[in-house]
Coordinates of C-alpha atoms in Angstrom, one line a residue:
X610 CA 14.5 22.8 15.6
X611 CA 11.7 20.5 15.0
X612 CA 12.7 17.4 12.1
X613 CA 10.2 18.8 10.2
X614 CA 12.4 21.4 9.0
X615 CA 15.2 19.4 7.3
X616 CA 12.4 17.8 5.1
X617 CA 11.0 21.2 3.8
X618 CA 14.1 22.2 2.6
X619 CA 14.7 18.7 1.2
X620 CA 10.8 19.1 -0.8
X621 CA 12.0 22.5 -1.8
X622 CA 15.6 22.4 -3.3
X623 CA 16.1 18.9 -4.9
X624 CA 16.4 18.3 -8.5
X625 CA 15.4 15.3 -10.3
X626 CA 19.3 15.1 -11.3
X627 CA 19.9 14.9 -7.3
X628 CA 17.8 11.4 -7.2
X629 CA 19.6 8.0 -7.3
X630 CA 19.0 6.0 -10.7
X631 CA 17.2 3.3 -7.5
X632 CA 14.6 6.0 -6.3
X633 CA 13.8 6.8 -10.2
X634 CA 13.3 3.3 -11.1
X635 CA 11.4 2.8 -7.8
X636 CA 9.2 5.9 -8.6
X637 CA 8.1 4.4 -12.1
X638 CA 7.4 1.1 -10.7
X639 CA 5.5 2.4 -8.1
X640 CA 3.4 4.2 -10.7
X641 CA 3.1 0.9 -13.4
X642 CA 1.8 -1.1 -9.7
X643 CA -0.6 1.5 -8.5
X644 CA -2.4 1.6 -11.9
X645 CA -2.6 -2.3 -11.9
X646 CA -4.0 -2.1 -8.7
X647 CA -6.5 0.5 -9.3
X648 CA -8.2 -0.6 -12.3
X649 CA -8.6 -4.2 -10.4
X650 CA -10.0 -2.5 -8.1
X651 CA -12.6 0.0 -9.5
X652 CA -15.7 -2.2 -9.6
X653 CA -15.1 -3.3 -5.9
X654 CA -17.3 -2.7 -3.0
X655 CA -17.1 0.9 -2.1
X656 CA -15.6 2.2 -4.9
X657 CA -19.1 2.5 -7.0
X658 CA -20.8 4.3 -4.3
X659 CA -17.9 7.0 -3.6
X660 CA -17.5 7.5 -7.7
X661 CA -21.4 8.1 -7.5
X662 CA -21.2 10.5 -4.3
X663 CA -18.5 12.7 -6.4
X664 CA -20.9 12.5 -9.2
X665 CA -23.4 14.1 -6.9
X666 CA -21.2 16.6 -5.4
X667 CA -19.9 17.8 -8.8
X668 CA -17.5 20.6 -9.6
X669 CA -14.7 21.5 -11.9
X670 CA -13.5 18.8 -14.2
X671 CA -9.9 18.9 -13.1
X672 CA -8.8 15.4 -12.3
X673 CA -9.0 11.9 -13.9
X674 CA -10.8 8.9 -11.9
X675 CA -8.6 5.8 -13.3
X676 CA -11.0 3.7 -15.1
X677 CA -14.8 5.5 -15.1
X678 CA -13.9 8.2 -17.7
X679 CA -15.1 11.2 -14.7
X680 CA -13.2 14.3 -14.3
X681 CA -13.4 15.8 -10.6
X682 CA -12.1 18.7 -8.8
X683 CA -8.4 16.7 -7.8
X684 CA -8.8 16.2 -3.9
X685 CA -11.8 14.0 -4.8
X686 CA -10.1 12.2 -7.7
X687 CA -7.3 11.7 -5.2
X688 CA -9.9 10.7 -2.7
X689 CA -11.3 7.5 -5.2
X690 CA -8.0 6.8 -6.7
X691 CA -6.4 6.3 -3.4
X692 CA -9.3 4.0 -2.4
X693 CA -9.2 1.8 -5.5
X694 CA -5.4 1.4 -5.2
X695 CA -5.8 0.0 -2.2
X696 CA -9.0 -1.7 -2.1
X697 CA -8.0 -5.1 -3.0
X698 CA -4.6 -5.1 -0.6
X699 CA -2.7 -5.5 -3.5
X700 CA -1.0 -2.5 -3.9
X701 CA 3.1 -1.9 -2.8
X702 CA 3.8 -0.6 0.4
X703 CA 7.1 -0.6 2.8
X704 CA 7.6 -3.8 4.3
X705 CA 9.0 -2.2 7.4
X706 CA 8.0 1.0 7.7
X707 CA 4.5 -0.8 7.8
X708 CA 3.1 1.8 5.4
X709 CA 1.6 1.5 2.0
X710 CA 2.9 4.1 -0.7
X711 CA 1.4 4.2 -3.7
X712 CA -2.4 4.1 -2.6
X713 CA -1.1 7.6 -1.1
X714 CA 1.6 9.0 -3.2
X715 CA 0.7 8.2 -6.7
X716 CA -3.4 9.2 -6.5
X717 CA -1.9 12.5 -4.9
X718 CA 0.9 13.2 -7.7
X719 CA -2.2 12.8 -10.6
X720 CA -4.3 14.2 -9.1
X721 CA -2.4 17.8 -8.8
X722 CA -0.8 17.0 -11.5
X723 CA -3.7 16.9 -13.8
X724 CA -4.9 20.4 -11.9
X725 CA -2.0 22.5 -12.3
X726 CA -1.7 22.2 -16.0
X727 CA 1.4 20.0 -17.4
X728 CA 3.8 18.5 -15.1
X729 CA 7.2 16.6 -16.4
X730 CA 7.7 13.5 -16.4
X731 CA 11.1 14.7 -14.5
X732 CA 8.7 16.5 -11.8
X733 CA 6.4 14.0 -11.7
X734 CA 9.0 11.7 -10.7
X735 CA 10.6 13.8 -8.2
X736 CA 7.7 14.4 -6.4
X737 CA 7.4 10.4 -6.3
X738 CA 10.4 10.0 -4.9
X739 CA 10.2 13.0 -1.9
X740 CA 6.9 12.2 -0.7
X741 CA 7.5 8.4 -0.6
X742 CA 11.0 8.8 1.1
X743 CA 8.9 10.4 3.7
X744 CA 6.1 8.9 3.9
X745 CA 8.5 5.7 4.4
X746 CA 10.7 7.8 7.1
X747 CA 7.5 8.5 9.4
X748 CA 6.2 4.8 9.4
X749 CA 10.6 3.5 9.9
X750 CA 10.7 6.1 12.8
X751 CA 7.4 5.6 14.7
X752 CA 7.5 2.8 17.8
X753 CA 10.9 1.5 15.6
X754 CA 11.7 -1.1 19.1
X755 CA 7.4 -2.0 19.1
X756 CA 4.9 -2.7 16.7
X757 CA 3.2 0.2 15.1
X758 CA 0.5 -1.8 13.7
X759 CA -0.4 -3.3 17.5
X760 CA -0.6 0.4 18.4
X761 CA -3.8 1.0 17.0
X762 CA -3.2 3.1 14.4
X763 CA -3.4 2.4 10.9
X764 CA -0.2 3.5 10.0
X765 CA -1.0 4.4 6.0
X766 CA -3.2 7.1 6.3
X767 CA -1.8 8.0 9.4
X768 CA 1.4 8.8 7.8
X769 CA -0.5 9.6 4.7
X770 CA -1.5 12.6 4.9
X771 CA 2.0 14.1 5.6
X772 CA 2.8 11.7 2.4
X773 CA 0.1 13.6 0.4
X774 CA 0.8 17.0 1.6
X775 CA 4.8 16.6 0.7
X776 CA 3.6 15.2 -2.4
X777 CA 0.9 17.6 -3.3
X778 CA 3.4 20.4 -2.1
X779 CA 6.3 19.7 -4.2
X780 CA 4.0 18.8 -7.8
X781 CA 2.4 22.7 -6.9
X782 CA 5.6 24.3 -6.5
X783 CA 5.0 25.6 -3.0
X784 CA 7.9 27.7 -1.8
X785 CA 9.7 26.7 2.0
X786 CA 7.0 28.7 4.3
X787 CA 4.1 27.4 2.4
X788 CA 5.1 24.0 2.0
X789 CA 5.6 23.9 5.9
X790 CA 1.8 25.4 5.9
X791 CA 0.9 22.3 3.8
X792 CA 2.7 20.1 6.2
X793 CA 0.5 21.5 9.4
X794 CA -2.8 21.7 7.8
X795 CA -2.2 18.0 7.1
X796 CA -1.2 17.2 10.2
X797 CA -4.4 18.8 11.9
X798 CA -6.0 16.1 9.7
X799 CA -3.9 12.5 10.6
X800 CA -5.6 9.6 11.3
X801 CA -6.4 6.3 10.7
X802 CA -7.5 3.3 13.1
X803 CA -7.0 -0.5 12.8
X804 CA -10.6 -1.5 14.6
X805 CA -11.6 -1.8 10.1
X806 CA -9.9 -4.4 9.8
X807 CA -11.2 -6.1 13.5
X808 CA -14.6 -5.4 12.1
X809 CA -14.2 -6.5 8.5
X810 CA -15.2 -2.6 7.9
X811 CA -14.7 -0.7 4.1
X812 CA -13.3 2.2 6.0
X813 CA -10.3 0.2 5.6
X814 CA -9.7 0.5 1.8
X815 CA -11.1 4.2 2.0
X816 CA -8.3 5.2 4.3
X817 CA -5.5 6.1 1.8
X818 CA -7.7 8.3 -0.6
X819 CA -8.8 10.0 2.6
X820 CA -5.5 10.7 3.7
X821 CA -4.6 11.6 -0.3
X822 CA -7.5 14.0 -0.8
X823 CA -6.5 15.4 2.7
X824 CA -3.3 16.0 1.8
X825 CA -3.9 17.8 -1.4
X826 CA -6.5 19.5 0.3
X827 CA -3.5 21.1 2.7
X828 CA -1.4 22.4 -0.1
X829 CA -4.3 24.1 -2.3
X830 CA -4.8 26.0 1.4
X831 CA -1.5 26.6 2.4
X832 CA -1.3 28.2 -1.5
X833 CA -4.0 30.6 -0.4
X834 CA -1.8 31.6 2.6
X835 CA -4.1 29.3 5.2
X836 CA -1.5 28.7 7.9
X837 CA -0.9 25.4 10.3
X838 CA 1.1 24.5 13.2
X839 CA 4.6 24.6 12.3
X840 CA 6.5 22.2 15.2
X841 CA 4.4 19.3 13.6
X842 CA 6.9 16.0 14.5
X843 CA 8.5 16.9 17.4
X844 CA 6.3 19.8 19.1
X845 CA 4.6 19.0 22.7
X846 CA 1.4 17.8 20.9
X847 CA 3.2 16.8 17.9
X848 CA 3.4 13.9 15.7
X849 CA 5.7 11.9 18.0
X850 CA 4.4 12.4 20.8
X851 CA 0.7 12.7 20.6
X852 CA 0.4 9.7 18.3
X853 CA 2.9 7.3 19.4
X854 CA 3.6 8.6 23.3
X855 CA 7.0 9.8 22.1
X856 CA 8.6 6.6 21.4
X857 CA 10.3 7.4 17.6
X858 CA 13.6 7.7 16.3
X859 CA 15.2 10.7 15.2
X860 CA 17.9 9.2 14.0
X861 CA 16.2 6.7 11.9
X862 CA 14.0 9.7 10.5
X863 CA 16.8 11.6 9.5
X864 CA 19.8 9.2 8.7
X865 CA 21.1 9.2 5.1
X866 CA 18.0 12.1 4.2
X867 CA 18.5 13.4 0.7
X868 CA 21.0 10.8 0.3
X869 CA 18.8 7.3 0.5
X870 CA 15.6 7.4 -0.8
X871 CA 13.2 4.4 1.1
X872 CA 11.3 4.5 -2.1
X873 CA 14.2 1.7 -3.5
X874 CA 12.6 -0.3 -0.4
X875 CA 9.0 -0.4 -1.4
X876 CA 8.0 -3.9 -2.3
X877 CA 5.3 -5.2 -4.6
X878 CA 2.9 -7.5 -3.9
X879 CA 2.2 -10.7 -5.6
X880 CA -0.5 -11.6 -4.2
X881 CA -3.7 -9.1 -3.6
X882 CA -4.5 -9.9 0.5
X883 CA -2.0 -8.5 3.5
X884 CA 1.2 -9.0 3.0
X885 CA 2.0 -10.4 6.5
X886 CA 0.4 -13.8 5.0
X887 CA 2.7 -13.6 1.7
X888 CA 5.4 -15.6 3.6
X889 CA 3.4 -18.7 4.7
X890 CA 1.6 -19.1 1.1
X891 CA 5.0 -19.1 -0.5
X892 CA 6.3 -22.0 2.0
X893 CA 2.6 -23.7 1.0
X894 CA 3.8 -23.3 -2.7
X895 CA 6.9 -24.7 -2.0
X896 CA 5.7 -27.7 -0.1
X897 CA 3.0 -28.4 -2.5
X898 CA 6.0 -28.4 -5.5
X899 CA 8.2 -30.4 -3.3
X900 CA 5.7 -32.9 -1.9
X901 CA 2.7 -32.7 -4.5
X902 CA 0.5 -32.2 -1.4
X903 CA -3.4 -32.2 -2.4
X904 CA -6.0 -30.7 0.1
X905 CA -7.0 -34.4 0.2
X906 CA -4.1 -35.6 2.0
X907 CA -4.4 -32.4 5.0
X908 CA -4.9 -33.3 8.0
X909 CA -4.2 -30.4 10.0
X910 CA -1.5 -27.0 9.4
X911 CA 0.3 -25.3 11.9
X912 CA 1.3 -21.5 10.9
X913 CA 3.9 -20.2 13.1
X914 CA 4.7 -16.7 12.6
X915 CA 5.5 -13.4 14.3
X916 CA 2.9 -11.4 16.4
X917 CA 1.7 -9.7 13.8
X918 CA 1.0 -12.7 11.8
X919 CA -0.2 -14.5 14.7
X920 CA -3.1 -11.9 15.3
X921 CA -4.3 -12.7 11.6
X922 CA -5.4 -16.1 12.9
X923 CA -7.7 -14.0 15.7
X924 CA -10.8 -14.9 16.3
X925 CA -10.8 -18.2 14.8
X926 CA -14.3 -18.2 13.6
X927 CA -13.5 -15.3 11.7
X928 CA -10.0 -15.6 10.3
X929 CA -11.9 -19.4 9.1
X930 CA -14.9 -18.3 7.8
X931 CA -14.3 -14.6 6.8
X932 CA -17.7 -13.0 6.9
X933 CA -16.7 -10.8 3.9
X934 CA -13.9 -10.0 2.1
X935 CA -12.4 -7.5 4.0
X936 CA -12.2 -10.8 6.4
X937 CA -10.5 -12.3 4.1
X938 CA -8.0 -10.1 2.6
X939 CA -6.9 -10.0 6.6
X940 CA -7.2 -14.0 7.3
X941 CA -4.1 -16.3 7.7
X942 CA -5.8 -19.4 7.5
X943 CA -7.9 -18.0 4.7
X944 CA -4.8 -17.4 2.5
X945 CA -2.9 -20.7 3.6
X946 CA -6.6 -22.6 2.4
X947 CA -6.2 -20.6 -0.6
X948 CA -2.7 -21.7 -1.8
X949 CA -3.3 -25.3 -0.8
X950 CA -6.4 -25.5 -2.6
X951 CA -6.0 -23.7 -5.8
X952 CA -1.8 -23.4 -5.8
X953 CA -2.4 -19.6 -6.4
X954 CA -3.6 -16.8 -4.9
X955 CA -5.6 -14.3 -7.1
X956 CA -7.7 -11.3 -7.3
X957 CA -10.9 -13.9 -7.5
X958 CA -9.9 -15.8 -4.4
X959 CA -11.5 -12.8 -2.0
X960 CA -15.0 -12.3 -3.3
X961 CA -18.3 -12.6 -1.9
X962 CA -18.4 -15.7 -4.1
X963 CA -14.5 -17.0 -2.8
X964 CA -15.7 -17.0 0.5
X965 CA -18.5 -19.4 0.6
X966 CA -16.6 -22.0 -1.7
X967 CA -16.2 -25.4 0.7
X968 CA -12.7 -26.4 -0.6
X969 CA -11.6 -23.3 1.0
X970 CA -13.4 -23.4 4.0
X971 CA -12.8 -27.0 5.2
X972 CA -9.4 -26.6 4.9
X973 CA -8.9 -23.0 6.6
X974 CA -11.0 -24.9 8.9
X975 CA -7.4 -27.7 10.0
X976 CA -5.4 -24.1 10.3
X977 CA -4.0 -23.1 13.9
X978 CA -1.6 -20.1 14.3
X979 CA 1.1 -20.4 16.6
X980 CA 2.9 -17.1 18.6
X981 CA 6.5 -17.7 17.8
X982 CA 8.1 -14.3 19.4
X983 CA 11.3 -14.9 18.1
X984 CA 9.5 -14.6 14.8
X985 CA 8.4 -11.1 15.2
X986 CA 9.7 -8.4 13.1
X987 CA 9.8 -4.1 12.8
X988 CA 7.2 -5.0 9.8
X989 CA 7.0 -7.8 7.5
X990 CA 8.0 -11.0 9.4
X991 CA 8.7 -14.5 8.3
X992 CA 6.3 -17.6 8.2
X993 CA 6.7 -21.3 8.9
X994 CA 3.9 -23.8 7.5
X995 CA 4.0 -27.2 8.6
X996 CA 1.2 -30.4 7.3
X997 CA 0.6 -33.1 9.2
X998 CA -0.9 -35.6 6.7
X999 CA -3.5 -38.2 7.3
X1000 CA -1.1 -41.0 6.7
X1001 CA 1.2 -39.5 9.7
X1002 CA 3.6 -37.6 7.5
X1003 CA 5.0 -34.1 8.5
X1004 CA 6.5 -31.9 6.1
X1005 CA 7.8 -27.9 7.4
X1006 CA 8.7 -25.2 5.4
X1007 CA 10.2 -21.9 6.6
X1008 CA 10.2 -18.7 4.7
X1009 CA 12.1 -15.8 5.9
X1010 CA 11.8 -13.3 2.9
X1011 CA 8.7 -13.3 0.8
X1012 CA 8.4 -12.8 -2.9
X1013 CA 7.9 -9.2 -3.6
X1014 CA 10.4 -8.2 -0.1
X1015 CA 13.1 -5.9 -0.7
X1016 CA 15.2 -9.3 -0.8
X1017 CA 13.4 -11.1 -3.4
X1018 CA 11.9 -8.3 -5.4
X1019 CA 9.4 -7.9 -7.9
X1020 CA 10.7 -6.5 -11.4
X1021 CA 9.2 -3.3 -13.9
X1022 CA 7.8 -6.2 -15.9
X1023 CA 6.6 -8.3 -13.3
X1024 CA 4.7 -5.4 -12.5
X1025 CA 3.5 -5.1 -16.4
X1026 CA 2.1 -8.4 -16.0
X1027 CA 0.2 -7.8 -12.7
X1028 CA -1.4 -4.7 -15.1
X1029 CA -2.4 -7.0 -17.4
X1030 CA -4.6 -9.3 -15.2
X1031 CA -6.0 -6.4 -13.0
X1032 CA -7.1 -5.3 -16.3
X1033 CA -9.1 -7.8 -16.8
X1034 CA -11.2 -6.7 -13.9
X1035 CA -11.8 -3.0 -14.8
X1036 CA -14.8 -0.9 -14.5
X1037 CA -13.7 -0.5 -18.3
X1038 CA -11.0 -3.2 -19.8
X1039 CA -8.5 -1.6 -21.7
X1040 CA -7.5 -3.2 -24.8
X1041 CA -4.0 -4.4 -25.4
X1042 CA -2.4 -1.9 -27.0
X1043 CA -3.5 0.9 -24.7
X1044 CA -2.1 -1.7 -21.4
X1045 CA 1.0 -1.5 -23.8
X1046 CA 1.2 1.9 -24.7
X1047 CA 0.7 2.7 -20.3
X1048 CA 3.5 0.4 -19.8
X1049 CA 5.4 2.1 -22.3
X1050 CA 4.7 5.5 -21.4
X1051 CA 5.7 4.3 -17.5
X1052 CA 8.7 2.6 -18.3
X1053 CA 10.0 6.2 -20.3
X1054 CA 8.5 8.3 -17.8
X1055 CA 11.4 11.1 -17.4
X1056 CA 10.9 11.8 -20.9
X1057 CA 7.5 12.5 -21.0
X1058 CA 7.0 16.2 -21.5
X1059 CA 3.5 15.8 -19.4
X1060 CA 3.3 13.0 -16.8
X1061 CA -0.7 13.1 -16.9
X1062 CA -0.7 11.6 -21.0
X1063 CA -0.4 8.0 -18.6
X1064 CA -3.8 8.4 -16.5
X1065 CA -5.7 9.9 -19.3
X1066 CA -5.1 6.5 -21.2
X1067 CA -7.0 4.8 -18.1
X1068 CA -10.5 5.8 -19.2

């Protein structure tokens, strides 16, 4: 019996009283940091021209794009939302499953939400909680002894649209032989390639609200009675094997399923570039408290990391002078230039304006990356940063768990305060109160009697 099947009936007869007090939490922060991330993100580069396209296409008002006050037929809403989550790489994701969540699961669950009518809180959550648990699964599973990121594939998407069609499925109420329906229809749909982020390409950022409105897109056809293939993970041309050449884990997919929920695992970002960097700008931080190292006194810094780290420092001319943002959001020595220079790392730091700043080039400039294999991980890796000085002086820091890792986590209200200054950057900047009365509204979430009163606040 195809794996697929265990998870239909998983989507199908689970409660909200079934799901850990972890997964629930999880589910509302996940919510709190995909709405901080979106409205930082709606005025970015791609996100004007796909609200205007939506414009153009028109339709029934069903669905809420965060921050422009536009109502869309929901697989285009989920289609922009999912975009401006994840355009400035600063939105959660699995640090070893190596697939973002919220870009996906959270533009899917509003999205259908807002188009069937009123969904609870409880529901809302619940649907959370399923399609991130396997959205999670499929990412833990794939290539789990190699590097799914090396593979080519860009694993969110990828992944996502199973993600979206679980979460779409389970928010519409699909019962066991449409819901597995949903599942094939999105699987005729996966993809996702990593040659964006080689070329510094906006297809990047669009990827998760491609794979969100794809997978919303399944369940409203499987709800007609559209069919799709059915032995979708393990099949001869499933999943498995036609993406990754048959090198998963069933085990991994399936251990502790309907008992742990990977959703507890997502981690949240602190800072808004690719969290394979976030290691080697905390040891910065921590050297420049320790020492009180200036960019002045740099001489030259060695970043030794794992080899997915060690490919952000490829090609050198790039990864130092990022010919656009999406260059830098995906730059090692581009982030390490950043911490030393300002002793922060922002939203501001990855603009069209960041880029050309001197300070920041001259010192991603002294950067090297070094291949340390032993440093490699099944995900997020560690960092090592070491300065050599002008005066001789060598100081090395090493950083096995990042902030924002399931290790050294991020809190609910370290997440209210990352909605706070992503505010500041909306299409539309909400006032105070209505940041507060979100948070609020997030933080109480199970209670609410429709989960949809949070996205309407957004606009």
């Amino acid at each position: 019996m195809d794996a697929i099947n265990p998870f239909v009936e998983l989507f199908i007869n689970t409660r909200y009283e079934d799901l850990p007090e972890a997964a629930v939490e999880a589910a509302k922060k996940e919510v709190l940091d995909s709405l901080a991330t979106a409205l930082g993100g709606s005025q970015k580069a791609a996100i004007p021209e796909l609200v205007e396209l939506v414009r153009e296409w028109g339709g029934k008002p069903q669905s809420t794009i965060i921050g422009w006050g536009l109502k869309c037929p929901a697989p285009e809403a989920a289609l922009v939302n999912g975009a401006m989550i994840h355009a400035l790489d600063y939105d959660d994701g699995h640090p070893v499953a190596q697939v973002h969540i919220g870009c996906v699961a959270v533009s899917t669950a509003f999205a259908a939400a807002e188009r069937q009518g009123v969904v609870s809180g409880r529901d809302f959550i619940k649907a959370l909680a399923l399609g991130a648990d396997f959205l999670a699964r499929l990412g833990l599973a794939s290539r789990p002894h190699g590097s799914l990121v090396k593979s080519g594939w860009h694993p969110t998407p990828l992944c996502g649209y199973l993600g979206a069609a679980a979460t779409a499925g389970i928010i519409l109420r699909l019962d066991k032989p449409k819901m597995l329906n949903a599942l094939g229809i999105a699987y005729h749909q996966c993809a996702g390639n990593s040659q964006a982020v080689n070329d510094g390409a906006l297809t990047k950022r669009l990827g998760p609200g491609l794979a969100a409105r794809g997978g919303i897109t399944a369940a409203l056809m499987a709800s007609q009675g559209i069919t799709g293939a059915h032995n979708i993970l393990e099949g001869q041309y499933g999943f498995f094997n036609q993406y990754h050449g048959g090198d998963y884990s069933r085990e991994i997919l399936l251990d502790g399923l309907g008992e742990r929920f990977e959703g507890a695992n997502i981690g949240d970002k602190p800072y808004p570039n690719c969290g394979f960097t976030h290691a080697f700008i905390d040891a910065v931080f921590a050297l420049k408290s320790r020492y009180g190292l200036l960019p002045e006194h740099v001489e030259s810094i060695t970043a030794r990391g794992g080899a997915s780290a060690y490919e952000l420092s490829f090609p050198p001319e790039v990864k130092r002078s990022p010919r656009n943002p999406v260059d830098a959001q995906f730059s090692l020595p581009w982030a390490i230039a950043v911490a030393v220079v300002s002793g922060k790392v922002g939203v501001d730091d990855f603009t069209l304006q960041a880029i050309r700043r001197k300070d920041y080039l001259d010192i991603a400039g002294k950067v090297t990356g070094v291949l340390a294999p032993e440093m490699s991980r099944h995900g997020v890796g560690p960092g090592e940063v070491t300065f050599k000085l002008k005066d001789g002086r060598e100081y090395t820091e090493y950083v096995e768990h990042c902030l924002g890792s399931i290790e050294r986590p991020m809190t609910f209200n370290d997440c209210a305060d990352k909605l706070r200054e992503c505010a500041r950057s909306a299409i539309r900047p909400l006032s105070l109160p209505t940041l507060q009365s979100v948070i609020d509204m997030t933080r109480n979430l199970e209670q609410l009697p429709d989960a949809a009163q949070i996205i309407k606040l957004t606009v």
